[in-house]
Coordinates of C-alpha atoms in Angstrom, one line a residue:
X1 CA 0.1 -0.1 0.5
X2 CA 1.3 3.3 -0.2
X3 CA 1.2 4.1 3.0
X4 CA 2.5 1.7 4.8
X5 CA 2.1 -0.8 7.8
X6 CA 1.0 3.1 10.0
X7 CA -1.9 4.2 7.1
X8 CA -4.0 2.4 9.4
X9 CA -3.9 5.4 11.3
X10 CA -4.7 8.0 9.1
X11 CA -8.3 8.2 8.0
X12 CA -9.6 6.0 5.7
X13 CA -13.3 5.0 4.8
X14 CA -14.3 1.5 6.1
X15 CA -16.4 -0.7 4.0
X16 CA -17.9 -3.1 6.4
X17 CA -21.1 -5.2 4.9
X18 CA -23.8 -6.5 7.1
X19 CA -21.9 -9.3 7.4
X20 CA -18.9 -9.8 10.3
X21 CA -17.3 -11.7 8.7
X22 CA -16.3 -9.7 5.0
X23 CA -15.9 -6.9 6.9
X24 CA -13.0 -4.8 7.0
X25 CA -10.1 -2.9 4.9
X26 CA -8.6 -4.7 2.0
X27 CA -4.8 -6.3 2.9
X28 CA -2.0 -5.8 0.9
X29 CA -2.1 -8.8 -2.1
X30 CA 0.6 -9.3 -4.6
X31 CA -2.1 -8.3 -6.6
X32 CA -3.1 -4.4 -7.0
X33 CA -5.4 -4.0 -9.4
X34 CA -7.6 -6.9 -8.2
X35 CA -7.3 -5.3 -4.5
X36 CA -8.2 -1.7 -6.2
X37 CA -11.2 -3.8 -7.9
X38 CA -12.5 -5.5 -5.1
X39 CA -12.2 -2.0 -3.1
X40 CA -14.6 -0.7 -5.8
X41 CA -16.9 -3.9 -6.4
X42 CA -17.2 -3.5 -2.3
X43 CA -18.0 0.3 -1.6
X44 CA -20.8 -0.1 -4.5
X45 CA -22.9 -2.8 -2.4
X46 CA -22.2 -1.3 1.1
X47 CA -24.7 0.7 1.2
X48 CA -27.2 -1.3 -0.7
X49 CA -25.6 -5.1 2.0
X50 CA -26.6 -2.4 4.4
X51 CA -30.4 -1.8 3.9
X52 CA -30.6 -5.3 3.9
X53 CA -33.5 -7.2 5.5
X54 CA -37.0 -9.0 4.7
X55 CA -39.4 -6.5 2.9
X56 CA -42.2 -6.2 1.4
X57 CA -43.8 -3.6 -1.1
X58 CA -47.1 -2.7 -1.0
X59 CA -49.1 0.0 -2.1
X60 CA -48.9 2.5 1.0
X61 CA -44.6 1.8 1.2
X62 CA -42.0 -0.6 1.8
X63 CA -43.0 -2.5 4.7
X64 CA -39.6 -4.4 6.7
X65 CA -39.0 -7.2 9.0
X66 CA -36.8 -5.7 12.0
X67 CA -39.9 -2.9 12.2
X68 CA -43.2 -3.4 14.8
X69 CA -45.7 -2.0 13.9
X70 CA -49.5 -0.5 15.3
X71 CA -52.3 -0.6 14.5
X72 CA -53.8 2.7 14.8
X73 CA -57.1 3.9 14.3
X74 CA -57.9 7.4 13.9
X75 CA -61.3 7.3 14.6
X76 CA -62.7 10.0 16.9
X77 CA -59.0 11.2 17.1
X78 CA -58.9 14.5 19.5
X79 CA -58.4 17.8 18.0
X80 CA -55.7 18.2 21.1
X81 CA -52.9 15.3 19.0
X82 CA -52.4 18.8 16.4
X83 CA -49.9 19.7 19.1
X84 CA -48.1 15.7 19.9
X85 CA -45.6 16.6 17.7
X86 CA -44.6 13.1 17.4
X87 CA -47.8 11.3 16.9
X88 CA -47.2 9.7 13.0
X89 CA -43.0 9.8 14.1
X90 CA -42.9 7.1 16.4
X91 CA -45.4 4.5 17.1
X92 CA -46.3 3.3 20.6
X93 CA -43.5 0.8 20.1
X94 CA -40.4 3.5 19.6
X95 CA -41.9 5.0 22.4
X96 CA -42.3 2.8 24.8
X97 CA -38.5 1.6 24.4
X98 CA -37.5 4.1 26.5
X99 CA -37.0 5.1 30.1
X100 CA -37.8 8.5 31.5
X101 CA -33.5 8.7 32.5
X102 CA -32.5 7.2 29.3
X103 CA -33.6 9.9 26.9
X104 CA -29.4 10.7 25.9
X105 CA -29.1 7.2 26.3
X106 CA -32.0 5.9 24.4
X107 CA -31.3 1.9 22.5
X108 CA -34.5 2.1 20.1
X109 CA -33.2 0.0 17.3
X110 CA -31.5 -3.4 18.5
X111 CA -32.4 -3.1 22.5
X112 CA -28.5 -3.3 23.1
X113 CA -26.0 -2.1 25.5
X114 CA -24.3 -1.3 22.2
X115 CA -26.1 0.8 21.0
X116 CA -25.3 3.2 24.3
X117 CA -21.8 2.6 23.9
X118 CA -22.0 4.1 20.1
X119 CA -24.0 7.2 20.9
X120 CA -21.5 7.7 24.4
X121 CA -18.5 7.6 21.5
X122 CA -20.4 9.7 19.2
X123 CA -20.4 12.4 22.0
X124 CA -17.4 12.5 22.3
X125 CA -16.1 12.8 19.2
X126 CA -18.6 14.6 16.7
X127 CA -20.3 16.3 20.4
X128 CA -17.3 17.3 21.8
X129 CA -15.2 18.7 18.9
X130 CA -18.2 20.7 17.3
X131 CA -18.2 22.1 21.0
X132 CA -14.2 22.4 20.5
X133 CA -15.6 24.6 17.4
X134 CA -18.1 26.5 17.7
X135 CA -15.4 28.2 20.6
X136 CA -12.7 28.7 19.2
X137 CA -15.2 30.0 16.1
X138 CA -17.7 32.3 19.1
X139 CA -14.5 33.7 20.6
X140 CA -13.0 34.9 17.6
X141 CA -16.6 36.8 16.6
X142 CA -17.4 38.1 20.3
X143 CA -13.0 38.7 20.6
X144 CA -13.9 42.0 17.5
X145 CA -16.6 43.2 20.9
X146 CA -14.1 43.1 22.9
X147 CA -11.5 44.7 21.2
X148 CA -13.6 47.2 19.8
X149 CA -14.0 48.1 23.4
X150 CA -10.1 47.5 24.8
X151 CA -9.5 50.6 22.4
X152 CA -9.4 48.6 18.9
X153 CA -11.8 51.6 18.0
X154 CA -8.8 53.9 18.8
X155 CA -6.4 52.6 17.9
X156 CA -7.9 52.6 13.9
X157 CA -9.3 55.4 14.1
X158 CA -13.0 53.4 14.6
X159 CA -15.9 56.5 14.2
X160 CA -20.0 57.1 13.7
X161 CA -21.3 52.7 12.4
X162 CA -17.3 51.1 11.4
X163 CA -18.1 48.6 14.0
X164 CA -21.4 47.3 12.3
X165 CA -20.3 48.1 9.2
X166 CA -17.6 46.0 9.3
X167 CA -19.1 43.5 11.3
X168 CA -21.3 43.4 8.4
X169 CA -19.4 42.8 6.0
X170 CA -17.6 40.3 7.5
X171 CA -21.1 38.5 6.9
X172 CA -21.2 38.9 3.4
X173 CA -17.6 36.3 3.3
X174 CA -19.6 34.0 4.9
X175 CA -22.5 34.3 3.0
X176 CA -20.9 34.6 -0.4
X177 CA -18.8 31.2 0.8
X178 CA -21.4 29.0 1.8
X179 CA -22.5 27.9 -1.7
X180 CA -20.0 25.7 -3.2
X181 CA -21.0 23.1 0.1
X182 CA -24.7 23.2 -2.0
X183 CA -22.0 21.1 -3.9
X184 CA -19.4 20.1 -2.2
X185 CA -21.2 18.1 1.2
X186 CA -22.4 15.2 -0.7
X187 CA -19.7 14.3 -2.1
X188 CA -16.3 15.3 -0.1
X189 CA -16.3 14.2 3.9
X190 CA -15.9 15.8 6.5
X191 CA -12.8 14.8 7.9
X192 CA -11.2 16.5 4.5
X193 CA -13.4 19.3 4.7
X194 CA -13.3 21.0 7.8
X195 CA -9.5 21.3 8.4
X196 CA -9.1 22.9 5.4
X197 CA -11.1 26.1 5.9
X198 CA -9.6 26.3 9.6
X199 CA -6.7 26.0 8.6
X200 CA -7.6 29.3 6.9
X201 CA -9.7 30.9 9.5
X202 CA -6.3 30.3 11.5
X203 CA -4.3 32.5 9.2
X204 CA -7.0 35.1 8.7
X205 CA -7.2 34.8 12.8
X206 CA -3.5 35.4 13.0
X207 CA -3.7 37.9 10.5
X208 CA -6.2 40.8 12.4
X209 CA -3.2 40.4 15.0
X210 CA -1.1 42.4 12.2
X211 CA -4.2 45.3 11.3
X212 CA -3.6 48.8 11.2
X213 CA -6.2 50.2 9.2
X214 CA -9.5 49.6 9.3
X215 CA -9.3 48.6 5.5
X216 CA -7.3 45.9 6.7
X217 CA -9.2 45.1 9.5
X218 CA -12.5 44.5 7.0
X219 CA -10.3 42.3 4.5
X220 CA -8.6 40.1 7.3
X221 CA -13.2 40.1 8.7
X222 CA -14.6 39.7 5.1
X223 CA -12.3 36.5 4.4
X224 CA -12.0 35.1 7.7
X225 CA -15.3 34.6 7.6
X226 CA -15.8 33.8 4.5
X227 CA -13.2 30.3 5.4
X228 CA -15.8 29.8 7.9
X229 CA -18.3 30.1 6.4
X230 CA -18.4 26.1 6.4
X231 CA -18.8 24.8 10.5
X232 CA -22.9 25.4 10.3
X233 CA -24.3 23.8 7.1
X234 CA -21.1 21.1 7.9
X235 CA -22.0 20.1 11.6
X236 CA -25.1 20.4 10.6
X237 CA -25.1 18.1 8.2
X238 CA -22.7 15.1 10.3
X239 CA -24.9 15.3 13.4
X240 CA -28.9 14.8 11.4
X241 CA -26.4 11.6 10.3
X242 CA -25.8 9.9 13.6
X243 CA -28.8 10.7 15.2
X244 CA -32.5 10.3 16.0
X245 CA -35.3 12.6 15.7
X246 CA -35.3 13.1 19.4
X247 CA -31.6 13.0 20.2
X248 CA -30.4 15.6 17.8
X249 CA -31.0 18.8 19.8
X250 CA -30.1 17.4 23.2
X251 CA -26.7 17.2 20.9
X252 CA -26.9 20.3 18.9
X253 CA -27.6 21.9 22.4
X254 CA -23.2 21.0 22.6
X255 CA -22.9 23.0 19.9
X256 CA -23.9 25.6 21.3
X257 CA -22.5 25.5 24.5
X258 CA -19.5 26.1 22.5
X259 CA -20.2 30.1 20.8
X260 CA -21.4 30.4 24.5
X261 CA -18.3 29.5 25.8
X262 CA -17.0 32.2 22.6
X263 CA -19.4 35.0 24.7
X264 CA -18.2 34.4 28.2
X265 CA -14.8 33.3 28.1
X266 CA -13.9 36.3 25.4
X267 CA -15.0 39.1 27.5
X268 CA -13.2 37.1 30.9
X269 CA -9.5 36.1 28.3
X270 CA -10.1 40.1 27.0
X271 CA -10.2 41.6 30.3
X272 CA -7.1 39.3 31.3
X273 CA -5.0 40.0 28.3
X274 CA -5.2 43.0 28.3
X275 CA -4.8 43.6 31.5
X276 CA -1.2 42.0 31.6
X277 CA -0.5 42.9 28.0
X278 CA -1.3 45.5 26.9
X279 CA 2.0 47.2 25.8
X280 CA 3.6 43.9 26.2
X281 CA 6.9 43.9 23.5
X282 CA 4.6 47.5 21.7
X283 CA 1.3 45.4 21.5
X284 CA -2.1 46.7 22.1
X285 CA -3.9 43.7 24.6
X286 CA -6.5 43.4 22.1
X287 CA -3.8 42.4 19.4
X288 CA -2.8 39.2 21.9
X289 CA -7.2 38.4 22.3
X290 CA -6.1 37.7 17.9
X291 CA -3.2 35.7 18.7
X292 CA -3.6 33.9 21.6
X293 CA -7.4 32.7 19.3
X294 CA -4.9 31.4 16.8
X295 CA -2.2 29.4 18.0
X296 CA -3.6 28.9 20.9
X297 CA -7.0 27.4 20.0
X298 CA -7.8 27.4 16.5
X299 CA -5.1 25.6 15.1
X300 CA -5.1 22.2 17.6
X301 CA -8.7 22.2 16.9
X302 CA -7.3 21.7 12.7
X303 CA -5.6 19.4 13.8
X304 CA -7.8 17.4 16.1
X305 CA -10.6 17.3 13.2
X306 CA -8.9 15.6 10.5
X307 CA -9.3 12.5 13.2
X308 CA -11.7 12.8 15.5
X309 CA -14.7 13.5 12.3
X310 CA -15.8 10.4 11.8
X311 CA -17.5 10.8 8.2
X312 CA -21.0 9.5 7.8
X313 CA -23.0 5.8 8.9
X314 CA -23.0 4.9 4.6
X315 CA -19.5 6.7 4.4
X316 CA -16.9 5.7 7.5
X317 CA -13.9 7.4 8.2
X318 CA -13.4 6.9 11.9
X319 CA -11.0 5.6 13.3
X320 CA -13.1 4.9 16.8
X321 CA -15.8 2.9 15.6
X322 CA -15.9 -0.6 16.0
X323 CA -17.3 -2.9 12.8
X324 CA -20.6 -3.0 14.5
X325 CA -21.3 0.6 15.8
X326 CA -20.9 1.5 12.2
X327 CA -23.9 -1.3 11.8
X328 CA -25.8 -0.4 14.5
X329 CA -26.1 3.5 12.9
X330 CA -26.9 2.4 9.6
X331 CA -29.6 0.7 10.6
X332 CA -30.6 3.5 13.4
X333 CA -31.1 5.6 10.1
X334 CA -33.2 2.7 8.1
X335 CA -35.9 3.0 11.2
X336 CA -35.4 6.4 11.1
X337 CA -35.9 6.8 7.2
X338 CA -32.5 8.8 7.4
X339 CA -30.5 8.4 3.7
X340 CA -27.2 9.8 4.6
X341 CA -25.9 9.8 1.8
X342 CA -25.3 7.8 -1.8
X343 CA -22.4 7.2 -4.2
X344 CA -21.1 10.2 -6.1
X345 CA -22.0 8.2 -9.8
X346 CA -25.5 8.3 -7.9
X347 CA -25.7 12.3 -7.0
X348 CA -27.3 13.9 -10.0
X349 CA -25.8 17.4 -11.5
X350 CA -25.9 20.4 -9.2
X351 CA -27.4 21.9 -12.5
X352 CA -30.6 19.8 -12.8
X353 CA -33.5 21.8 -13.1
X354 CA -35.5 18.2 -12.0
X355 CA -33.3 18.8 -8.9
X356 CA -33.9 23.1 -8.8
X357 CA -38.0 22.7 -8.9
X358 CA -38.0 19.6 -6.2
X359 CA -35.6 21.8 -4.0
X360 CA -37.7 25.7 -4.7
X361 CA -40.9 23.0 -5.8
X362 CA -41.5 21.8 -2.3
X363 CA -43.4 24.6 0.7
X364 CA -41.8 23.4 3.5
X365 CA -37.9 25.3 1.7
X366 CA -39.9 28.5 2.7
X367 CA -41.8 27.7 5.1
X368 CA -38.2 26.6 7.6
X369 CA -37.0 30.1 5.0
X370 CA -38.8 32.2 7.1
X371 CA -38.5 30.1 10.8
X372 CA -34.9 30.3 10.3
X373 CA -34.2 34.2 9.6
X374 CA -37.0 35.3 12.5
X375 CA -34.8 33.4 14.6
X376 CA -31.6 35.1 12.6
X377 CA -32.9 38.3 12.8
X378 CA -34.6 38.2 17.3
X379 CA -31.0 37.3 18.3
X380 CA -30.5 40.5 20.6
X381 CA -28.2 38.7 22.6
X382 CA -25.3 38.9 19.7
X383 CA -26.6 42.9 18.9
X384 CA -23.3 43.6 21.2
X385 CA -25.5 46.5 22.8
X386 CA -25.3 44.7 26.5
X387 CA -21.6 45.5 26.2
X388 CA -21.8 48.4 24.5
X389 CA -24.7 50.0 27.2
X390 CA -22.2 48.7 29.9
X391 CA -19.3 51.1 27.9
X392 CA -21.3 53.7 28.6
X393 CA -21.8 53.8 32.0
X394 CA -18.8 55.7 33.7
X395 CA -18.1 54.3 36.9
X396 CA -17.2 50.8 35.3
X397 CA -13.9 50.3 33.6
X398 CA -12.5 49.1 30.5
X399 CA -12.0 45.7 32.9
X400 CA -14.9 46.0 34.5
X401 CA -16.2 46.1 30.7
X402 CA -15.6 42.8 29.7
X403 CA -16.2 40.4 32.9
X404 CA -19.3 41.9 33.3
X405 CA -19.8 41.1 29.0
X406 CA -20.4 37.7 30.2
X407 CA -23.7 37.3 31.8
X408 CA -25.9 36.8 29.4
X409 CA -23.3 34.5 27.8
X410 CA -23.3 32.9 31.2
X411 CA -26.8 32.2 32.3
X412 CA -27.2 31.6 28.4
X413 CA -26.1 28.3 29.1
X414 CA -29.0 27.4 31.6
X415 CA -31.7 28.7 28.7
X416 CA -30.2 26.4 25.5
X417 CA -30.1 23.6 27.3
X418 CA -33.9 24.0 29.2
X419 CA -35.0 23.9 25.6
X420 CA -32.9 21.6 24.4
X421 CA -32.8 18.9 26.3
X422 CA -36.8 19.5 27.3
X423 CA -37.1 19.0 23.7
X424 CA -35.9 16.0 23.5
X425 CA -37.6 14.5 26.5
X426 CA -40.7 15.4 26.3
X427 CA -40.1 14.9 22.7
X428 CA -42.1 18.1 22.3
X429 CA -39.9 20.9 20.3
X430 CA -43.2 23.6 19.6
X431 CA -43.2 24.8 22.3
X432 CA -40.2 25.5 24.0
X433 CA -40.4 27.4 21.2
X434 CA -42.9 29.4 21.5
X435 CA -41.7 30.0 25.1
X436 CA -38.5 31.1 24.2
X437 CA -39.8 33.4 21.5
X438 CA -41.8 34.9 24.9
X439 CA -39.5 35.6 27.0
X440 CA -37.4 37.4 24.2
X441 CA -40.7 40.0 23.7
X442 CA -40.5 40.6 27.1
X443 CA -37.1 41.4 27.2
X444 CA -37.8 43.8 23.8
X445 CA -40.3 45.7 24.9
X446 CA -38.8 46.0 28.4
X447 CA -35.9 47.9 26.4
X448 CA -37.2 50.0 23.8
X449 CA -39.5 51.7 27.1
X450 CA -35.6 52.1 28.2
X451 CA -37.1 54.7 30.7
X452 CA -37.7 51.6 33.3
X453 CA -36.0 51.1 37.3
X454 CA -32.3 49.7 36.8
X455 CA -33.2 45.9 38.3
X456 CA -35.8 46.2 35.0
X457 CA -33.0 47.5 32.9
X458 CA -30.6 44.4 34.2
X459 CA -33.3 42.1 33.9
X460 CA -33.9 42.8 30.3
X461 CA -30.7 42.6 29.7
X462 CA -30.2 39.8 31.7
X463 CA -33.0 37.8 29.5
X464 CA -31.6 39.1 25.7
X465 CA -30.3 34.8 25.1
X466 CA -34.0 33.5 25.3
X467 CA -33.7 34.8 21.8
X468 CA -30.7 31.9 20.9
X469 CA -32.2 29.6 23.2
X470 CA -33.8 27.5 21.0
X471 CA -31.9 27.0 18.3
X472 CA -31.0 23.8 18.7
X473 CA -34.7 22.7 17.9
X474 CA -35.1 24.7 15.3
X475 CA -32.1 23.6 13.9
X476 CA -33.5 19.3 14.4
X477 CA -37.0 20.4 13.0
X478 CA -34.1 21.7 9.6
X479 CA -32.8 17.9 10.1
X480 CA -36.0 16.2 10.7
X481 CA -37.2 17.8 7.5
X482 CA -34.4 17.3 5.1
X483 CA -33.2 14.2 5.8
X484 CA -34.1 11.4 2.5
X485 CA -32.4 12.9 -0.3
X486 CA -28.3 14.5 0.8
X487 CA -27.9 15.8 -2.6
X488 CA -31.8 18.2 -1.5
X489 CA -30.8 18.2 2.2
X490 CA -26.9 19.9 1.4
X491 CA -28.8 22.5 -1.3
X492 CA -31.7 23.6 1.5
X493 CA -29.2 23.5 4.3
X494 CA -27.2 25.9 2.4
X495 CA -30.0 27.9 0.3
X496 CA -32.3 28.9 4.5
X497 CA -28.5 29.2 6.0
X498 CA -27.5 32.2 3.5
X499 CA -31.2 33.6 2.9
X500 CA -30.8 33.9 6.8
X501 CA -27.8 34.9 6.9
X502 CA -28.1 37.4 4.1
X503 CA -30.7 39.8 6.0
X504 CA -28.2 40.1 8.8
X505 CA -26.3 41.3 6.4
X506 CA -28.6 44.1 5.9
X507 CA -30.2 44.0 9.0
X508 CA -28.6 44.9 11.6
X509 CA -26.3 47.7 9.8
X510 CA -30.9 49.2 9.7
X511 CA -31.5 48.5 13.1
X512 CA -28.5 48.7 15.4
X513 CA -27.1 51.8 14.2
X514 CA -23.6 52.0 16.9
X515 CA -24.5 56.1 16.5
X516 CA -28.0 54.9 19.1
X517 CA -25.5 53.0 21.0
X518 CA -26.8 52.3 24.5
X519 CA -30.7 52.7 23.6
X520 CA -31.4 50.9 20.4
X521 CA -34.8 51.7 20.4
X522 CA -35.4 50.8 16.4
X523 CA -33.3 47.8 17.2
X524 CA -35.5 46.2 19.8
X525 CA -38.9 46.3 18.5
X526 CA -37.3 44.9 15.4
X527 CA -36.5 42.0 17.6
X528 CA -39.3 42.1 19.6
X529 CA -41.3 42.0 15.5
X530 CA -39.4 39.3 14.7
X531 CA -39.1 37.2 17.8
X532 CA -43.3 37.0 17.9
X533 CA -43.4 35.9 14.2
X534 CA -40.9 33.3 15.0
X535 CA -43.0 32.2 17.8
X536 CA -46.4 32.2 16.0
X537 CA -44.6 30.7 12.8
X538 CA -43.1 27.8 15.0
X539 CA -47.1 26.3 14.9
X540 CA -47.3 26.9 10.9
X541 CA -43.7 24.9 11.7
X542 CA -45.5 22.1 13.5
X543 CA -48.3 21.8 11.0
X544 CA -46.6 20.9 8.3
X545 CA -43.9 18.9 10.4
X546 CA -46.9 16.4 11.6
X547 CA -49.0 16.4 7.2
X548 CA -45.1 14.9 7.2
X549 CA -45.2 12.6 9.1
X550 CA -48.4 11.2 8.6
X551 CA -47.6 10.6 4.5
X552 CA -44.6 8.9 5.8
X553 CA -46.6 7.4 8.9
X554 CA -46.1 3.5 7.8
X555 CA -42.1 3.6 7.3
X556 CA -42.3 5.7 10.8
X557 CA -43.8 2.4 12.2
X558 CA -47.4 3.0 11.9
X559 CA -50.5 1.6 10.2
X560 CA -53.5 4.0 9.8
X561 CA -57.2 4.3 9.0
X562 CA -60.3 5.8 10.1
X563 CA -63.5 3.2 10.8
X564 CA -65.5 6.6 11.8
X565 CA -64.4 6.9 7.7
X566 CA -65.4 3.7 6.9
X567 CA -62.7 2.4 6.4
X568 CA -60.9 -0.5 7.0
X569 CA -57.2 -1.8 7.9
X570 CA -55.7 -1.6 4.8
X571 CA -55.4 -5.6 3.6
X572 CA -52.2 -6.8 3.9
X573 CA -52.1 -6.7 7.7
X574 CA -54.1 -9.7 7.1
X575 CA -52.1 -11.3 4.4
X576 CA -48.1 -10.4 5.2
X577 CA -48.6 -9.6 9.1
X578 CA -48.6 -11.3 12.0
X579 CA -49.6 -10.3 15.9
X580 CA -47.3 -10.3 18.2
X581 CA -47.8 -8.8 21.5
X582 CA -49.9 -5.5 20.5
X583 CA -47.7 -5.3 17.4
X584 CA -47.1 -7.1 13.6
X585 CA -44.3 -7.6 12.3
X586 CA -43.9 -9.4 8.9
X587 CA -44.2 -13.3 8.9
X588 CA -41.0 -15.5 9.1
X589 CA -39.2 -12.1 9.3
X590 CA -36.9 -12.3 12.8
X591 CA -39.2 -10.9 14.9
X592 CA -41.6 -13.5 14.3
X593 CA -38.6 -16.4 14.4
X594 CA -38.6 -15.2 18.3
X595 CA -42.0 -15.1 19.4
X596 CA -42.2 -18.5 17.2
X597 CA -42.7 -20.5 20.1
X598 CA -44.0 -18.3 22.7
X599 CA -48.7 -17.5 24.1
X600 CA -48.1 -14.3 22.4
X601 CA -48.3 -15.4 18.7
X602 CA -51.7 -14.3 17.5
X603 CA -52.2 -15.9 13.6

């Protein structure tokens, strides 16, 4: 082989068959072309092998032998069932297979310890890595605000709206350079994409340390954001390929913990660095923050990502997952109808009219665009208004401003955790989206009034992170909507994110003009409006989500009929299924064999 014996320590695509004896890497042989042919043949058959199971295609969909089916009569269905988010997404067996205390680590598919071990490993690899990655990006973003109030404004002669305009220019870089990932995401492995882009991010973070005028700072921030364009869509694409719908919000929560950690550590680090290093070697304190961020944080993150990002179950590159764990991940995706990837040769051309019609012709695309746009533009937490308000108070020194600036982000940890873990525990994302929107509107209303007691103003500022808190629920919704087609998922994710972020590139320049600091009446009004729409629009999203899941009820293990309308159970219930206890299984399937000697079997 090209790399010799040590090649096994480099990430490589895992060729894993459903049959354990056929798994593993192709070893060196005397006939190199023969080995290459074997690899190609096994790669092409990999997805087919991992989805093999006894199945029957009916008019309503495909019946599988590894899925227990619930027969459900919808006669007399209550109106309030509209608010049962998982009504059609999961059957009774799926819901009962998880104890309340094991909601973070269930084993729905295999009922085995190995499935939980897989989740433990995934959390250590991608959960904690994406936390670290998001922390690195957030730290740099927040450093810009911290540096601004730590004399960067004076050093670079920033005036008027230069602060917000520089942020807008930075956002444009991210928006423009996200678009190529519509093509890249389903075709190239994430363990290559993210580290390469991270190296560019690291370089231009270091470049900000050397910025000597506003023009150079803006150029560096633009290019920095361009290299950071990948980490949001790629991370969500990977997370959505490994986790079930009632597991993913908790893992996206780790991602957002990284964002909040950046907000907390930026102010504290800037305060410490400003105090200890300001003027050392002739460099201002705010410059040292960018230097430390690039060399000590961003650079190690790039190297670590190459080894820990596992790719996706169907094209796994992990050095740390066993063959059996990869098989379990694939079976979980089959059960949850998550199609994580297909061969490059099977992907349609990016310029196919049929593909773009499939994306933009779906009403759910536009529903999600509005949803994500409202999420972006109701975020008072990231406006910098709180820090600028602190700076306007003459009794606070620069060090005190940087220290106090972390308070809302610290509370944000609790707010995000409540929404994310609550959504997975109760299998209900919409409630936490609505509740967070209400809290954010209350905060904005107080700040619009402004002339309120000091305690009320402090309360309002400390509540601003409710605008961020439900984001894991939002992204979990989007991942579940897009689980059926990897190419459509990639295009839709990028399109939704780009459209939403593009509005965030110009709305803040109008609503959060630095000259209005510290009051920002227009900004809080805009956030209140978007926050109110965000909460109300959640019910529209819930409608489309439940409509989609009802259409896929059979794939979710639910056989629907309505006796009130004169309907009877579908004919395949009698001809192709057999009842075991309260559930139905495909005849001659593995589950039926398990119960073949049991008195529970009812023919």
